[in-house]
Amino acid sequence: MTRDLTIGRVAEAVGCKVQTVRYYEQIGLIPAPPRSGGNQRLYDESAIHRLTFIRHARELGFPLQAIRDLISLSDDPNQPCDAVDEIAKTQLIEVNRRIERLQALRHELKRMIHQCKGGSIADCHVLEVLSDHNLCEAEDHQAPKKMT
Amino acid sequence: MTRDLTIGRVAEAVGCKVQTVRYYEQIGLIPAPPRSGGNQRLYDESAIHRLTFIRHARELGFPLQAIRDLISLSDDPNQPCDAVDEIAKTQLIEVNRRIERLQALRHELKRMIHQCKGGSIADCHVLEVLSDHNLCEAEDHQAPKKMT
DNA sequence: TCTTGAACCTATAGTTACTGTAGACATTAC
DNA sequence: GTAATGTCTACAGTAACTATAGGTTCAAGA
């Protein structure tokens, strides 16, 4: 088992910044590794394994708190799988919601750009659409309430 | 022109929090309105108009800096529309990127949930997928670099 | 062996876009 | 008149990092 990985190598291996690794240690997401004579952190592959788990989960959109939960669950492997499953399901609902919002948004942006054909700002459709909700085809966000 | 809108009414009208309106004033995104005898902010409809613009743009994913740019552009309406168009296009690219990532992500979450059928955590596929990039079908995020 | 430059250390502040809190004053409804 | 609600300022907190300053350590070339 290699025990000679500096923080820079580890960060490069998992594809994040050195500061991020130190940050994860600071908030207790990874254990503090042993140090060299010169006080530098020395990691082995288990650190890369855990960091890969964390970064992967982050890229999948899990908040750090959910990752923390997952780690503590996996440290105690005799529990039923339901809790983990629950976290993934919650996450899926959230992801679906975000996709829908973004698609509506893309539609509107395309329309805005399409209608902006090199005129002057005075008749720029982008600004118009942004100012006037009635010109907006997206349905996933609220129109401001009309004053009475 | 009504000139008797308190900050609470304005916030409600545009669908944001009172603090958010004050925050926008603080960072110079909206002008400071006149005050009542008792030092309370009094808005008219032009404030609602501008705030609607801002909130709408925020919901479309524009960062505040882009909105700031759009506002300063629209204050000077004799320029060509290109700059505005450019901001929208940049935004569109970003939105496309986010949609793709989220779709890959959704795919993986579904697969994870599908394979987690009430076993114990020891053989929970969710944790496995998160730990091991090889089990991951998503292609939009980087596998960690293999150590040599 | 010396030196130089990159990588590392701690500690702290900054980022984005808000949100929440405390303690005081204003306004409105009954 | 009083109670409830709304508003005021100022400041702290949030997530998840990122950047900076000022110093130490390490690896490689002359």
PDB file of C-alpha atoms in Angstrom, chain B residues 59-129:
ATOM      1  CA  GLU B  59     -35.115  32.870 -12.552  1.00  0.00           C
ATOM      2  CA  LEU B  60     -33.740  32.468 -16.045  1.00  0.00           C
ATOM      3  CA  GLY B  61     -30.373  31.846 -14.469  1.00  0.00           C
ATOM      4  CA  PHE B  62     -28.630  35.122 -15.223  1.00  0.00           C
ATOM      5  CA  PRO B  63     -26.059  36.024 -12.571  1.00  0.00           C
ATOM      6  CA  LEU B  64     -26.425  39.430 -10.946  1.00  0.00           C
ATOM      7  CA  GLN B  65     -23.407  40.737 -12.818  1.00  0.00           C
ATOM      8  CA  ALA B  66     -25.048  39.948 -16.158  1.00  0.00           C
ATOM      9  CA  ILE B  67     -28.219  41.641 -14.969  1.00  0.00           C
ATOM     10  CA  ARG B  68     -26.210  44.662 -13.941  1.00  0.00           C
ATOM     11  CA  ASP B  69     -24.758  44.756 -17.449  1.00  0.00           C
ATOM     12  CA  LEU B  70     -28.185  44.424 -19.027  1.00  0.00           C
ATOM     13  CA  ILE B  71     -29.543  47.269 -16.932  1.00  0.00           C
ATOM     14  CA  SER B  72     -26.698  49.602 -17.777  1.00  0.00           C
ATOM     15  CA  LEU B  73     -27.092  48.701 -21.449  1.00  0.00           C
ATOM     16  CA  SER B  74     -30.797  49.369 -21.385  1.00  0.00           C
ATOM     17  CA  ASP B  75     -30.174  52.748 -19.772  1.00  0.00           C
ATOM     18  CA  ASP B  76     -28.430  53.706 -22.996  1.00  0.00           C
ATOM     19  CA  PRO B  77     -30.827  52.533 -25.693  1.00  0.00           C
ATOM     20  CA  ASN B  78     -29.033  53.784 -28.761  1.00  0.00           C
ATOM     21  CA  GLN B  79     -26.384  51.108 -28.785  1.00  0.00           C
ATOM     22  CA  PRO B  80     -26.675  48.109 -31.048  1.00  0.00           C
ATOM     23  CA  CYS B  81     -28.356  45.096 -29.581  1.00  0.00           C
ATOM     24  CA  ASP B  82     -25.307  42.860 -29.966  1.00  0.00           C
ATOM     25  CA  ALA B  83     -24.032  43.140 -26.421  1.00  0.00           C
ATOM     26  CA  VAL B  84     -27.375  42.099 -24.991  1.00  0.00           C
ATOM     27  CA  ASP B  85     -27.597  39.268 -27.466  1.00  0.00           C
ATOM     28  CA  GLU B  86     -24.130  38.154 -26.435  1.00  0.00           C
ATOM     29  CA  ILE B  87     -25.110  37.905 -22.789  1.00  0.00           C
ATOM     30  CA  ALA B  88     -28.153  35.813 -23.651  1.00  0.00           C
ATOM     31  CA  LYS B  89     -26.066  33.521 -25.848  1.00  0.00           C
ATOM     32  CA  THR B  90     -23.490  32.970 -23.124  1.00  0.00           C
ATOM     33  CA  GLN B  91     -26.345  32.129 -20.817  1.00  0.00           C
ATOM     34  CA  LEU B  92     -27.791  29.683 -23.331  1.00  0.00           C
ATOM     35  CA  ILE B  93     -24.514  27.798 -23.607  1.00  0.00           C
ATOM     36  CA  GLU B  94     -24.351  27.508 -19.848  1.00  0.00           C
ATOM     37  CA  VAL B  95     -27.928  26.286 -19.668  1.00  0.00           C
ATOM     38  CA  ASN B  96     -27.269  23.619 -22.285  1.00  0.00           C
ATOM     39  CA  ARG B  97     -24.268  22.407 -20.375  1.00  0.00           C
ATOM     40  CA  ARG B  98     -26.278  22.144 -17.182  1.00  0.00           C
ATOM     41  CA  ILE B  99     -29.090  20.251 -18.867  1.00  0.00           C
ATOM     42  CA  GLU B 100     -26.721  17.668 -20.287  1.00  0.00           C
ATOM     43  CA  ARG B 101     -25.044  17.099 -16.974  1.00  0.00           C
ATOM     44  CA  LEU B 102     -28.358  16.729 -15.196  1.00  0.00           C
ATOM     45  CA  GLN B 103     -29.677  14.247 -17.721  1.00  0.00           C
ATOM     46  CA  ALA B 104     -26.639  11.990 -17.329  1.00  0.00           C
ATOM     47  CA  LEU B 105     -27.062  12.325 -13.625  1.00  0.00           C
ATOM     48  CA  ARG B 106     -30.728  11.404 -13.697  1.00  0.00           C
ATOM     49  CA  HIS B 107     -29.910   8.338 -15.700  1.00  0.00           C
ATOM     50  CA  GLU B 108     -27.449   7.208 -13.102  1.00  0.00           C
ATOM     51  CA  LEU B 109     -29.688   7.934 -10.154  1.00  0.00           C
ATOM     52  CA  LYS B 110     -32.481   5.922 -11.728  1.00  0.00           C
ATOM     53  CA  ARG B 111     -30.164   3.032 -12.283  1.00  0.00           C
ATOM     54  CA  MET B 112     -28.887   3.277  -8.726  1.00  0.00           C
ATOM     55  CA  ILE B 113     -32.374   3.250  -7.246  1.00  0.00           C
ATOM     56  CA  HIS B 114     -33.456   0.459  -9.537  1.00  0.00           C
ATOM     57  CA  GLN B 115     -30.703  -1.802  -8.293  1.00  0.00           C
ATOM     58  CA  CYS B 116     -31.169  -1.085  -4.626  1.00  0.00           C
ATOM     59  CA  LYS B 117     -33.852  -3.500  -3.543  1.00  0.00           C
ATOM     60  CA  GLY B 118     -33.903  -3.596   0.209  1.00  0.00           C
ATOM     61  CA  GLY B 119     -30.682  -5.454   0.846  1.00  0.00           C
ATOM     62  CA  SER B 120     -28.279  -4.368   3.560  1.00  0.00           C
ATOM     63  CA  ILE B 121     -25.893  -1.516   3.027  1.00  0.00           C
ATOM     64  CA  ALA B 122     -23.035  -3.946   2.565  1.00  0.00           C
ATOM     65  CA  ASP B 123     -24.321  -4.680  -0.932  1.00  0.00           C
ATOM     66  CA  CYS B 124     -26.061  -1.408  -1.686  1.00  0.00           C
ATOM     67  CA  HIS B 125     -25.471  -0.397  -5.240  1.00  0.00           C
ATOM     68  CA  VAL B 126     -25.901   3.297  -4.569  1.00  0.00           C
ATOM     69  CA  LEU B 127     -22.740   3.421  -2.506  1.00  0.00           C
ATOM     70  CA  GLU B 128     -20.935   1.217  -4.972  1.00  0.00           C
ATOM     71  CA  VAL B 129     -21.748   3.455  -7.889  1.00  0.00           C
TER      72      VAL B 129
END
